[in-house]
PDB file of C-alpha atoms in Angstrom:
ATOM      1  CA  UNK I 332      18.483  -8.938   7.809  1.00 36.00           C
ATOM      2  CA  UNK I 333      20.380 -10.665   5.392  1.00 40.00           C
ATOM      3  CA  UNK I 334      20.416 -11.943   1.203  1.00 43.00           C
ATOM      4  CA  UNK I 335      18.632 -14.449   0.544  1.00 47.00           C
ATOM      5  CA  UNK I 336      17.655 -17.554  -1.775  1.00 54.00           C
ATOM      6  CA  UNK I 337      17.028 -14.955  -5.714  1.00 62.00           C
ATOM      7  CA  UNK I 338      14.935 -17.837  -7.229  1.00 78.00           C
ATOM      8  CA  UNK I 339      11.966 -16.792  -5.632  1.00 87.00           C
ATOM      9  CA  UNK I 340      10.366 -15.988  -9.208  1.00 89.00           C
ATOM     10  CA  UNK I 341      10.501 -17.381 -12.395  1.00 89.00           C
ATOM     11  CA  UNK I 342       9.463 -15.333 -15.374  1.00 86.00           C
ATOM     12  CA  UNK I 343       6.374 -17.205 -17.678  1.00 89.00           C
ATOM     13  CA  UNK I 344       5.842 -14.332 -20.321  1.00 93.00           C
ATOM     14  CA  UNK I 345       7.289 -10.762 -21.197  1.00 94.00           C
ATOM     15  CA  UNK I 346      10.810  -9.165 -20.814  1.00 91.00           C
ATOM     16  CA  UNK I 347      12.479 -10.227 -17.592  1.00 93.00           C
ATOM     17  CA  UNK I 348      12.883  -7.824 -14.998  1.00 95.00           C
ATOM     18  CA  UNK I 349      16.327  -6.806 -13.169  1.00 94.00           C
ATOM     19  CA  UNK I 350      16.350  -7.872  -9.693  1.00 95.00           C
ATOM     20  CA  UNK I 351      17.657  -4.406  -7.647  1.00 96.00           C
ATOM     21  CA  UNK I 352      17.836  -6.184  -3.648  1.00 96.00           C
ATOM     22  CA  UNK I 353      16.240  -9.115  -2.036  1.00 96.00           C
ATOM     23  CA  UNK I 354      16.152  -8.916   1.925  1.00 94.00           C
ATOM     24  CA  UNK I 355      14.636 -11.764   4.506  1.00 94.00           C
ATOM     25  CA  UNK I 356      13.360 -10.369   7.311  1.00 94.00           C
ATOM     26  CA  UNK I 357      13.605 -13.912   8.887  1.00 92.00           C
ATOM     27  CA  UNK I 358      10.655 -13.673  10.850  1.00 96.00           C
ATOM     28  CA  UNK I 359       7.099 -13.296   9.178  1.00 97.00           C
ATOM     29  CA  UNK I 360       5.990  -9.737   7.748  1.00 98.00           C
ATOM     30  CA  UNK I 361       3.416  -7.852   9.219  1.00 98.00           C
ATOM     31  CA  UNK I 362       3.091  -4.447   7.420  1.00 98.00           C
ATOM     32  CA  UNK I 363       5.082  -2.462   4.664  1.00 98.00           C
ATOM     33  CA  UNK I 364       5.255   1.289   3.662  1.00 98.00           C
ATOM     34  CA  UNK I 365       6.935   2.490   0.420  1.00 98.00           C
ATOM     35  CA  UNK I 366       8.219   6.464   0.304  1.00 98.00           C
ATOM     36  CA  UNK I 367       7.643   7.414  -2.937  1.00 96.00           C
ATOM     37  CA  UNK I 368      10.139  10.383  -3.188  1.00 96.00           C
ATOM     38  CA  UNK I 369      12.966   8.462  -1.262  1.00 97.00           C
ATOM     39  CA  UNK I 370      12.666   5.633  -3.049  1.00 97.00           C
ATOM     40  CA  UNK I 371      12.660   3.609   0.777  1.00 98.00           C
ATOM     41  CA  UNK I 372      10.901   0.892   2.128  1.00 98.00           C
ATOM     42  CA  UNK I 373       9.506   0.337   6.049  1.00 99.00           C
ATOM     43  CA  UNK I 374       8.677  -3.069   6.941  1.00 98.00           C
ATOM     44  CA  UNK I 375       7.565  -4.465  10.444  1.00 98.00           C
ATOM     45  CA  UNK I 376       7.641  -7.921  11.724  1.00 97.00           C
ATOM     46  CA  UNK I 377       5.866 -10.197  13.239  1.00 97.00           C
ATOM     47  CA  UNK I 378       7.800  -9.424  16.660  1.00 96.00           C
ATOM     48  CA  UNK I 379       8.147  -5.992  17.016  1.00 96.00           C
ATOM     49  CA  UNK I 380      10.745  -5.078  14.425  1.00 97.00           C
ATOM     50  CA  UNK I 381      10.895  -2.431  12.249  1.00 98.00           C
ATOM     51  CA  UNK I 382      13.832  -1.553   9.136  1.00 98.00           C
ATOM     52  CA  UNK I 383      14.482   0.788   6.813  1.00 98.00           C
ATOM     53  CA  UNK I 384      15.179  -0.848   3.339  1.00 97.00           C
ATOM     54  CA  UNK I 385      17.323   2.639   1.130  1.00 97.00           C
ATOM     55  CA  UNK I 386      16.633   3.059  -2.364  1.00 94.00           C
ATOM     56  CA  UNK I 387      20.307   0.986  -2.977  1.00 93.00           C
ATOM     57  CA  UNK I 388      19.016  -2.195  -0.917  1.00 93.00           C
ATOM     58  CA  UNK I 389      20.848  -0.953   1.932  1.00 94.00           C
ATOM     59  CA  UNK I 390      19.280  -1.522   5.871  1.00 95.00           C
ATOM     60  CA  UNK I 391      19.156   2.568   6.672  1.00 94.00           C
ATOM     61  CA  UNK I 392      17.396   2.094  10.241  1.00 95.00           C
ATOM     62  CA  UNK I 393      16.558  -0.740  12.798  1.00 96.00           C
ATOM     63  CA  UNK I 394      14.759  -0.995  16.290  1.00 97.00           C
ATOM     64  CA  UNK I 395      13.479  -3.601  17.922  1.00 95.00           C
ATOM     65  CA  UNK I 396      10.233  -3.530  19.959  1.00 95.00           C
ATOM     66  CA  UNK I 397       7.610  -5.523  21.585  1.00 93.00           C
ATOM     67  CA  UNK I 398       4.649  -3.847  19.723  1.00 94.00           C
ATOM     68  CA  UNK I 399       1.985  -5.615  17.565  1.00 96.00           C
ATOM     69  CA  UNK I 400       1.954  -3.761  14.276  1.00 97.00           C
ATOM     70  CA  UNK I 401      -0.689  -4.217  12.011  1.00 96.00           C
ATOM     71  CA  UNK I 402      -0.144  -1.054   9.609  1.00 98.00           C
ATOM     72  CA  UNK I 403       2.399   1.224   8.645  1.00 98.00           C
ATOM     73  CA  UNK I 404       2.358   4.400   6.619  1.00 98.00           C
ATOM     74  CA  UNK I 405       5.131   6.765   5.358  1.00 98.00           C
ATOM     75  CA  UNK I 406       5.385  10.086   3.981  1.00 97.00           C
ATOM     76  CA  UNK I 407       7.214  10.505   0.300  1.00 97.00           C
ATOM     77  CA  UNK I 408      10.343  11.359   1.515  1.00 97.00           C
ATOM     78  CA  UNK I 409      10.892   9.016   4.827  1.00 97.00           C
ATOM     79  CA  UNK I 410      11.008  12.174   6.952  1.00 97.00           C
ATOM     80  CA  UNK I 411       8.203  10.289   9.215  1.00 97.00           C
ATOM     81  CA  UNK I 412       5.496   7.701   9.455  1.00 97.00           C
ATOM     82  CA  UNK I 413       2.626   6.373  11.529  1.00 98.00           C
ATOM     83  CA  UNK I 414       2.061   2.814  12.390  1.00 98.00           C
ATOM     84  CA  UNK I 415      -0.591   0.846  14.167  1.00 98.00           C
ATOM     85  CA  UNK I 416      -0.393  -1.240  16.858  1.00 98.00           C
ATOM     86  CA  UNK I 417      -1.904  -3.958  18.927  1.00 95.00           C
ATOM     87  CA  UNK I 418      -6.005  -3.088  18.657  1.00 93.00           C
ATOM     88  CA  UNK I 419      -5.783   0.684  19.365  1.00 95.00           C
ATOM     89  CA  UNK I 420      -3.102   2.448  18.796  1.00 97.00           C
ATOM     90  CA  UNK I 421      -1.129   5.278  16.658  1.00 97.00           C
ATOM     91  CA  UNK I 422       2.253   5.943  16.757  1.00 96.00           C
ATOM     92  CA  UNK I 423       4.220   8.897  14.962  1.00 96.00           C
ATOM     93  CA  UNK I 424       7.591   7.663  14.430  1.00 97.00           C
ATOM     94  CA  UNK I 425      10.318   9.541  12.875  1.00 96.00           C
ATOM     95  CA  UNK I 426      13.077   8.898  10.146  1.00 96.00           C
ATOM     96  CA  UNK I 427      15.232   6.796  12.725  1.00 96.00           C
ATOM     97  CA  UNK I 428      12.261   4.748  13.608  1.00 98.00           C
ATOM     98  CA  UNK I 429      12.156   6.148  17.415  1.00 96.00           C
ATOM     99  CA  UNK I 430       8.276   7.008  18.574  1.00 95.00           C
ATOM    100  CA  UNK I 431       8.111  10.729  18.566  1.00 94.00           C
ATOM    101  CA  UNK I 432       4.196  10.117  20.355  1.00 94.00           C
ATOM    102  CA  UNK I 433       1.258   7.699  20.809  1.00 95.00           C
ATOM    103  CA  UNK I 434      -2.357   8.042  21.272  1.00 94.00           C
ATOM    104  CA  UNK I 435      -4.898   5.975  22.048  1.00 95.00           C
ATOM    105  CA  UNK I 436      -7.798   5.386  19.822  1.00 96.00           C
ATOM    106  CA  UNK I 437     -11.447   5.127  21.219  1.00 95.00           C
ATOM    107  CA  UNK I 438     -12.404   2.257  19.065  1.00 97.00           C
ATOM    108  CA  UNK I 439      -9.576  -0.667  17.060  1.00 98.00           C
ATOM    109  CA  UNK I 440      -8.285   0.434  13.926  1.00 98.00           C
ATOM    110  CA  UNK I 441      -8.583  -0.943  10.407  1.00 98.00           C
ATOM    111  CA  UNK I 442      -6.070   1.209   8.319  1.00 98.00           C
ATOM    112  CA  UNK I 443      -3.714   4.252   8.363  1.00 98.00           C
ATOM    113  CA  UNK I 444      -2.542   6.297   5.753  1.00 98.00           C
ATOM    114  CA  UNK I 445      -0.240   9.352   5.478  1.00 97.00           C
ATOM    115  CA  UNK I 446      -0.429  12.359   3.406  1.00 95.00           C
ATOM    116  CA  UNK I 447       2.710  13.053   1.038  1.00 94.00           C
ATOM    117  CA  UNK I 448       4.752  15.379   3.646  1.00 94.00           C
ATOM    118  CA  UNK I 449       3.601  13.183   6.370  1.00 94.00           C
ATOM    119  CA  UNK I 450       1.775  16.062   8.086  1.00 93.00           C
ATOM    120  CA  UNK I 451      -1.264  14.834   8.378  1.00 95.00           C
ATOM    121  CA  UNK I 452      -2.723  10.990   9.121  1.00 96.00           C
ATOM    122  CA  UNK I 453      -6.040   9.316   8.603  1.00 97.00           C
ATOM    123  CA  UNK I 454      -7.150   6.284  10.705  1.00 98.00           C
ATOM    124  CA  UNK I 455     -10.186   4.469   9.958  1.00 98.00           C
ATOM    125  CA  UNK I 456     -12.127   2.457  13.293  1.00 98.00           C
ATOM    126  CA  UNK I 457     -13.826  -1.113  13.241  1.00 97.00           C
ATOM    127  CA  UNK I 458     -16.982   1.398  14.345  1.00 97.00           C
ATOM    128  CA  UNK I 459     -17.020   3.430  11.344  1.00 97.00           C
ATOM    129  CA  UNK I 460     -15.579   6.149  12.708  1.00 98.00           C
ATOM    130  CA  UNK I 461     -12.459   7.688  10.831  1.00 98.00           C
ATOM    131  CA  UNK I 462     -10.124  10.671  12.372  1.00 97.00           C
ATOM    132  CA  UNK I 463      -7.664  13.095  10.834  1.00 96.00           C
ATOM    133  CA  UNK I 464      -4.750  13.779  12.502  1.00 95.00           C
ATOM    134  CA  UNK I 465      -2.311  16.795  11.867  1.00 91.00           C
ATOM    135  CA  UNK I 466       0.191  15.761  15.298  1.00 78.00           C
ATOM    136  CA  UNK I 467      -0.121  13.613  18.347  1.00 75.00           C
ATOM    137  CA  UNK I 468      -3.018  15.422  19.960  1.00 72.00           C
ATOM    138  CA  UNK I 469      -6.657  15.292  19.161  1.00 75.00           C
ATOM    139  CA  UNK I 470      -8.224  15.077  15.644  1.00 86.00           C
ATOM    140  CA  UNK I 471      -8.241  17.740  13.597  1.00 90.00           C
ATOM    141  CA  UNK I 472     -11.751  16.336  12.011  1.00 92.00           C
ATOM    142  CA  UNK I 473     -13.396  12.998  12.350  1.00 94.00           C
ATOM    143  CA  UNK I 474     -16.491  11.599  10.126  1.00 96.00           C
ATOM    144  CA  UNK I 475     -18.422   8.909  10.080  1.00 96.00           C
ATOM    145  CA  UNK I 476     -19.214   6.124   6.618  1.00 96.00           C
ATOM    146  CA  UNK I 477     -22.044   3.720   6.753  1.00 92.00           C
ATOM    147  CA  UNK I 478     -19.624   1.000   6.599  1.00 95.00           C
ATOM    148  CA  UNK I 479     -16.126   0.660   8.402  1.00 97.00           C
ATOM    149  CA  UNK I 480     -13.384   1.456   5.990  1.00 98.00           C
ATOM    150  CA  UNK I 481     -10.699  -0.906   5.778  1.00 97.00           C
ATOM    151  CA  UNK I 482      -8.443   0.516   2.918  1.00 98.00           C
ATOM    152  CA  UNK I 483      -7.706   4.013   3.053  1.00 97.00           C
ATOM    153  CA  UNK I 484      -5.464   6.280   1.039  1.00 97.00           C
ATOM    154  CA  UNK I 485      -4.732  10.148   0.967  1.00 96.00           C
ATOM    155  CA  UNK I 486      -5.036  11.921  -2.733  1.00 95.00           C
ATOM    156  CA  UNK I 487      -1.353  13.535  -3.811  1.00 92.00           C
ATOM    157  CA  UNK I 488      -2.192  16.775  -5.703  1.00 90.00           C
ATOM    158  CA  UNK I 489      -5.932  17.141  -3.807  1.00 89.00           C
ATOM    159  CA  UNK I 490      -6.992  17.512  -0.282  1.00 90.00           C
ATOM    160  CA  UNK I 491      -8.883  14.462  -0.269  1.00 94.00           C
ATOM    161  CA  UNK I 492      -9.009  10.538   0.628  1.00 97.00           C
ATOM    162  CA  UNK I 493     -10.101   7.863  -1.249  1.00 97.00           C
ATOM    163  CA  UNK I 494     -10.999   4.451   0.616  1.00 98.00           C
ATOM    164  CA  UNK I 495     -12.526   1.126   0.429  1.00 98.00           C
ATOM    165  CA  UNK I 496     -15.403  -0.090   2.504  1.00 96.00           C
ATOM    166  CA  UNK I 497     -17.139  -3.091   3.469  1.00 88.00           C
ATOM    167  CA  UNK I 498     -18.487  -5.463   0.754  1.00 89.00           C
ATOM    168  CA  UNK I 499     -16.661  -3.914  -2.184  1.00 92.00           C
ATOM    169  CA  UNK I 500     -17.867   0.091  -1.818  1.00 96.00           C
ATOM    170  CA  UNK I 501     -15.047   2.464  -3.558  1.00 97.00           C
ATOM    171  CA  UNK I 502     -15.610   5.998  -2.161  1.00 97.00           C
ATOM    172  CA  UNK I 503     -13.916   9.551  -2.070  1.00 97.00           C
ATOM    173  CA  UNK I 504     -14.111  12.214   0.665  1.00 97.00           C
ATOM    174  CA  UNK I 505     -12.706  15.615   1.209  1.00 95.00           C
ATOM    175  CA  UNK I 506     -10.759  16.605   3.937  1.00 93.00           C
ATOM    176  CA  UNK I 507     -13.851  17.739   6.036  1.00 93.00           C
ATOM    177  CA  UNK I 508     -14.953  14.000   5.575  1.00 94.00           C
ATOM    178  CA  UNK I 509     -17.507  15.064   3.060  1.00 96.00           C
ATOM    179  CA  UNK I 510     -18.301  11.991   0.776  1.00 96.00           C
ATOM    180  CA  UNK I 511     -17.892  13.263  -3.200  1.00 96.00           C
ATOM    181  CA  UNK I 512     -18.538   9.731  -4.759  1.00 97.00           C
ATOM    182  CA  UNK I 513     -19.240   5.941  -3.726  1.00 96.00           C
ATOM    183  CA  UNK I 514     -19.465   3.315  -6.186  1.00 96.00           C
ATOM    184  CA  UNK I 515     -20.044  -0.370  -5.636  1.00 95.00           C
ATOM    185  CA  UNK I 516     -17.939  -3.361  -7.258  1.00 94.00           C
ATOM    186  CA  UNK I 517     -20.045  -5.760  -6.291  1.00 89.00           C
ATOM    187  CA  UNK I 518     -16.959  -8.339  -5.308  1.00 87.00           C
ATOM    188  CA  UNK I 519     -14.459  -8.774  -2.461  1.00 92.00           C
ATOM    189  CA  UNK I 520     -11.857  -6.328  -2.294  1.00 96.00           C
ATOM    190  CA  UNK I 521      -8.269  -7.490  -1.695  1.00 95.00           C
ATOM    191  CA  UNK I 522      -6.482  -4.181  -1.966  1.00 97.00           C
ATOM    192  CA  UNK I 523      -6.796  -0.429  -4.277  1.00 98.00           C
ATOM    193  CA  UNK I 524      -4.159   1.884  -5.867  1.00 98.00           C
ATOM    194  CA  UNK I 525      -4.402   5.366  -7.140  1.00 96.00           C
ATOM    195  CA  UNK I 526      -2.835   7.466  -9.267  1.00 92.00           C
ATOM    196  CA  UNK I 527      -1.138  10.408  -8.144  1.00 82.00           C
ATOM    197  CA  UNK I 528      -3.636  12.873  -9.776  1.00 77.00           C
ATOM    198  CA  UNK I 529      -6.856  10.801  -8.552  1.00 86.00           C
ATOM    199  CA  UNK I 530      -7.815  10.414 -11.999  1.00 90.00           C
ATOM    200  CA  UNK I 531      -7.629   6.700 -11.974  1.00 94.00           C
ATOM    201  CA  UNK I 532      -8.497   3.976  -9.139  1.00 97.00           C
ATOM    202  CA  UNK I 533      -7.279   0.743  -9.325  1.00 97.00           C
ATOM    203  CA  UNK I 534      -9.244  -2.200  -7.398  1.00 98.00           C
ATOM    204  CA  UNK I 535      -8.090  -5.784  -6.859  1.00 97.00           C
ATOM    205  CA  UNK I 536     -11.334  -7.126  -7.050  1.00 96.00           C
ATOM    206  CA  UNK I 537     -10.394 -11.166  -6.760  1.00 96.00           C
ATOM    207  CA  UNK I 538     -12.419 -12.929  -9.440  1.00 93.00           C
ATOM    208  CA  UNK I 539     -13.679 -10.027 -11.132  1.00 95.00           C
ATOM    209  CA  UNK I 540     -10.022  -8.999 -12.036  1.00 95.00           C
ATOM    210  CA  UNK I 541      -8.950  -5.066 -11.913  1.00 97.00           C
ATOM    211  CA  UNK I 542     -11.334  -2.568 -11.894  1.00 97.00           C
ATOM    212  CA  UNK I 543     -10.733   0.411 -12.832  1.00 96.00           C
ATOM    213  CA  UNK I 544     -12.691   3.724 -11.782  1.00 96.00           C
ATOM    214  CA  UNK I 545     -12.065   7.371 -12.937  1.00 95.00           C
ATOM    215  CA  UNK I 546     -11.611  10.625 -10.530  1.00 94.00           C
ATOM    216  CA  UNK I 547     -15.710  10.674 -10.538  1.00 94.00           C
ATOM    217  CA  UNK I 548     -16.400   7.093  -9.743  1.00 95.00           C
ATOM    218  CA  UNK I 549     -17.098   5.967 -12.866  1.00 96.00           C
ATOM    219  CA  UNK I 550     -16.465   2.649 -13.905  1.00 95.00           C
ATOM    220  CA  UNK I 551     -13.533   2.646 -16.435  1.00 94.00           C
ATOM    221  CA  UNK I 552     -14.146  -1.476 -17.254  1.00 93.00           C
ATOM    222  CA  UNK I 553     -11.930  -3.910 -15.951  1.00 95.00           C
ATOM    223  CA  UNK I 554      -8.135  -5.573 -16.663  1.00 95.00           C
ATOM    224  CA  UNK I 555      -8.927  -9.584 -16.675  1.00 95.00           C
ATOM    225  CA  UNK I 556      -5.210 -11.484 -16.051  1.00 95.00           C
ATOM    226  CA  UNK I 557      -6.364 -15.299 -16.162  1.00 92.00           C
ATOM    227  CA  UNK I 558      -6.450 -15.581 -12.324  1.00 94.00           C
ATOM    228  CA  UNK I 559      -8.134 -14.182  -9.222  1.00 97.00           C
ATOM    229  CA  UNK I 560      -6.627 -10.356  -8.325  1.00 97.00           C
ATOM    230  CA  UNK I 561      -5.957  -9.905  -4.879  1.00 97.00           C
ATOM    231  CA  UNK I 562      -3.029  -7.191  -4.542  1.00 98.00           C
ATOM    232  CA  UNK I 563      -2.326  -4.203  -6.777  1.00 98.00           C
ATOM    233  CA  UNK I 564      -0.028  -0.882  -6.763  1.00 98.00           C
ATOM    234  CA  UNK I 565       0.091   1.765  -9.847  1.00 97.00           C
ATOM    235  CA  UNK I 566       3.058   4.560 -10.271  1.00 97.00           C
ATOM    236  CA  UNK I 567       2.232   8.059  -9.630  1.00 95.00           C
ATOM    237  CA  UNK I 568       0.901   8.693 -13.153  1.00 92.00           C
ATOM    238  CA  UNK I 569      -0.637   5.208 -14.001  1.00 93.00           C
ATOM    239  CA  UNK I 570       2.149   4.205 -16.846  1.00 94.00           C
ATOM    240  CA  UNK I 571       2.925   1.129 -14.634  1.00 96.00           C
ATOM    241  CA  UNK I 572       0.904  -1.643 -12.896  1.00 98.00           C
ATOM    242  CA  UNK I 573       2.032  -4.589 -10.487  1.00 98.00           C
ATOM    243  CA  UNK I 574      -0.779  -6.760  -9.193  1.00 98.00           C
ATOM    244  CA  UNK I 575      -0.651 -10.006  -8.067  1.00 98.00           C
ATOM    245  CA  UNK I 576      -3.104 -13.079  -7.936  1.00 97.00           C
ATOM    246  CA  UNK I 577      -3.929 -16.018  -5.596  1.00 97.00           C
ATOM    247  CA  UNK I 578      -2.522 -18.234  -7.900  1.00 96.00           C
ATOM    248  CA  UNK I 579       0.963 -16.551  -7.253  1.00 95.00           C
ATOM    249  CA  UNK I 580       1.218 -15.086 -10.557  1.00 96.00           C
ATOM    250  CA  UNK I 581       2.739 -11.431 -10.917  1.00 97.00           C
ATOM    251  CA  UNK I 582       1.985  -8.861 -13.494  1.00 98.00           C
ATOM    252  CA  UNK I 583       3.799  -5.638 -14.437  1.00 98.00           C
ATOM    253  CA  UNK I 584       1.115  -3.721 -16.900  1.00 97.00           C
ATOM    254  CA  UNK I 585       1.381  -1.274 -19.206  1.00 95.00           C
ATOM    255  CA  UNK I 586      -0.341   2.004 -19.455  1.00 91.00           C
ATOM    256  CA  UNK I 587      -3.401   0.278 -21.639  1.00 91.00           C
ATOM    257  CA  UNK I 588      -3.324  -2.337 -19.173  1.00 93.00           C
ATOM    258  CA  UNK I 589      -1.406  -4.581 -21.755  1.00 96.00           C
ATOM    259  CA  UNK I 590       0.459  -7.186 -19.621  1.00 96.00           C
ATOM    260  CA  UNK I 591       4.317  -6.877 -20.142  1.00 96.00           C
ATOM    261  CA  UNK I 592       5.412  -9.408 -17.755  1.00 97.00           C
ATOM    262  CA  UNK I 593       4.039 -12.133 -16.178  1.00 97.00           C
ATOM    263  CA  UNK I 594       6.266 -14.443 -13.098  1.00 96.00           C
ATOM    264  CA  UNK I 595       5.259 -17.051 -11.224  1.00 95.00           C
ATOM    265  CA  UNK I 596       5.826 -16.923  -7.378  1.00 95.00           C
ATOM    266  CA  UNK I 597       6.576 -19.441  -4.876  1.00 92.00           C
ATOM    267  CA  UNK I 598       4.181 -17.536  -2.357  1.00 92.00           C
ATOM    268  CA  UNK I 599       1.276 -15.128  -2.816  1.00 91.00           C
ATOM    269  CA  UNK I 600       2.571 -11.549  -2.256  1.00 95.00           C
ATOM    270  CA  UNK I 601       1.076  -9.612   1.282  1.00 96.00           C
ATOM    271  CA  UNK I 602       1.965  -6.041  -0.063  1.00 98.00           C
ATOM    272  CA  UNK I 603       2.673  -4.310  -3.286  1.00 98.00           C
ATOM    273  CA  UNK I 604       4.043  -1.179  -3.862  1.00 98.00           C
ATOM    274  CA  UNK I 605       5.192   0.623  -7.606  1.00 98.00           C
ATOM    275  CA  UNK I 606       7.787   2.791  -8.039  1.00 97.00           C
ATOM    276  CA  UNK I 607       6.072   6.206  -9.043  1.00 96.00           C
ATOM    277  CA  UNK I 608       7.962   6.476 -12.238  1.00 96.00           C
ATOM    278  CA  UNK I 609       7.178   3.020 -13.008  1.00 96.00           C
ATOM    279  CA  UNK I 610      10.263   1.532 -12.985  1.00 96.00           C
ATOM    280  CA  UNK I 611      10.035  -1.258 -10.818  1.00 97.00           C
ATOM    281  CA  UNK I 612       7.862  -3.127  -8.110  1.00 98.00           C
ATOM    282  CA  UNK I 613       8.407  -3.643  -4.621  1.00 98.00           C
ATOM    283  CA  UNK I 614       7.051  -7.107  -3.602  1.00 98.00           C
ATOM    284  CA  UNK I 615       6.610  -8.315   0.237  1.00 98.00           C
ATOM    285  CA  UNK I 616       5.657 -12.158   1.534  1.00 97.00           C
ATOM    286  CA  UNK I 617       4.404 -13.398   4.580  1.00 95.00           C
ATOM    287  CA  UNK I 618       7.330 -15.099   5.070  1.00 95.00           C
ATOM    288  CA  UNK I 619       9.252 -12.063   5.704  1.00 96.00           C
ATOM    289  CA  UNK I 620      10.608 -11.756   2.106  1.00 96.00           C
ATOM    290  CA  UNK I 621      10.704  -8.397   0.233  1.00 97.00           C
ATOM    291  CA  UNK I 622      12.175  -7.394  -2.715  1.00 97.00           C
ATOM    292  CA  UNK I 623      12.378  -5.046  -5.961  1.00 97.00           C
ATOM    293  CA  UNK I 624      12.251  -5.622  -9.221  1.00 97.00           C
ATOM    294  CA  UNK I 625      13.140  -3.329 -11.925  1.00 97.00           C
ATOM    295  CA  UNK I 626      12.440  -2.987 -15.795  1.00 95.00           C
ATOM    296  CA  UNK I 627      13.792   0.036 -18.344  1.00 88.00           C
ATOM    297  CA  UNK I 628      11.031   2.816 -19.209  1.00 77.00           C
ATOM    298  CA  UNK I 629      10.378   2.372 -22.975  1.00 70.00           C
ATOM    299  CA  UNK I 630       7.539   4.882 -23.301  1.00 56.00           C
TER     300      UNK I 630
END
């Protein structure tokens, strides 16, 4: 992994942003994790490898591998992770990226996601079938949604998950798989953030913009940004938004949804991820690119 080309943005509108690290993979990306508490970034490749980006910019970890991953997620503080790969399965892989375990899943997967301390792991199946893990052994619980869910993400200061389901259905369930709420955008759904408390959902809905949904379901109205919203990633308490658009625009919002910077990209973005003090924005390409940028906290 090495530096790379910094004039992969140019800023259009707003106060320009510090850039913190750039890294090239040099091979395409296939999944990325931010840890929250840590400040670190995982990223897989298209051929098996896997890196540890520090909060400095600074390669922590590296293994090579032959496995097909298609998802990673971390817990806050880079202690662990879980990744998926090839059709069907989960691996638990610890801080120095060596597999602790791996199980087989009965059906392929769609999506993983890890709860802060990385105790626990939920996997959603192309069947509709979604397990929680607490270790490499069987589910602790499994449950089933009408549709297959194919965004998923655990709830930080609640027992509870919070996922995104064919044709545009937001939903919440408890930990016994319990649904609390569904509600239905009525677009495509390119990707979903949420707040640290639950309170607010974010949803990249494409042409419909960002829509917004409260802890209950509710529709909250919508952030329009002049182009069609297909990634998006909010800081632990909401005060900070990056999304990005097919048009390869990004955004860094403000707390109101006011738009505080706007850059134009040379390639749509494949992941997003927001520091959870919102000081910055982690931004990964499909061409193997990923970087931070960083802005001062003025409120």
């Amino acid at each position: 992994m090495t530096s790379t080309d910094q004039n992969w943005y140019a800023t259009c509108r707003g106060d320009a942003p510090r850039l913190a690290w750039i890294h090239s993979l040099n091979l395409p990306l296939a999944a990325l994790a931010y840890c929250r508490e840590s400040g670190q970034v995982v990223a897989a490749d298209s051929r098996g490898g896997m890196y540890v980006i520090e909060r400095s910019g600074d390669v922590g970890a590296l293994a090579r591998s032959n496995e097909d991953f298609r998802g990673l997620a971390w817990s806050d503080d880079g202690s662990c992770g879980f990744a998926l790969a090839g059709e069907n399965q989960l691996h638990w892989i610890r801080s120095d990226l060596t597999v602790r375990a791996t199980i087989e899943l009965p059906e392929p997967s769609l999506a993983v996601t890890s709860e802060g301390f990385g105790e626990y792991a939920a996997v959603s199946l192309s069947n509709g079938m979604n397990l929680i893990f607490d270790g490499p052994r069987q589910p602790l619980r499994h449950f089933n949604s009408t549709r297959p869910l194919t965004h998923l993400a655990f709830l930080a200061e609640e027992a509870g998950i919070v996922a995104i389901a064919d044709y545009g259905i937001v939903c919440r369930y408890d930990f016994r798989g319990k649904m609390e709420w569904q509600a239905n955008t009525f677009s495509s759904v390119g990707d979903f953030s949420v707040a640290g408390d639950g309170d607010s959902v974010l949803v990249a809905g494409f042409g419909q913009g960002l829509l917004r949904y409260d802890e209950s379901g509710s529709s909250i109205g919508s952030y329009q940004l002049g182009g069609t919203v297909s990634r998006v990633a909010t800081s632990y308490s909401g005060n900070r938004t990056a999304a990005a658009t097919q048009e390869m625009e990004l955004h860094w919002l403000g707390s109101g949804g006011q738009i505080l910077w706007t850059g134009k990209v040379k390639e749509e973005p494949s992941f997003l991820a927001c520091d959870p003090w919102g000081l910055g924005m982690i931004c990964g390409f499909s061409n193997g690119l990923v970087a931070r940028l960083e802005w001062p906290l003025e409120e």
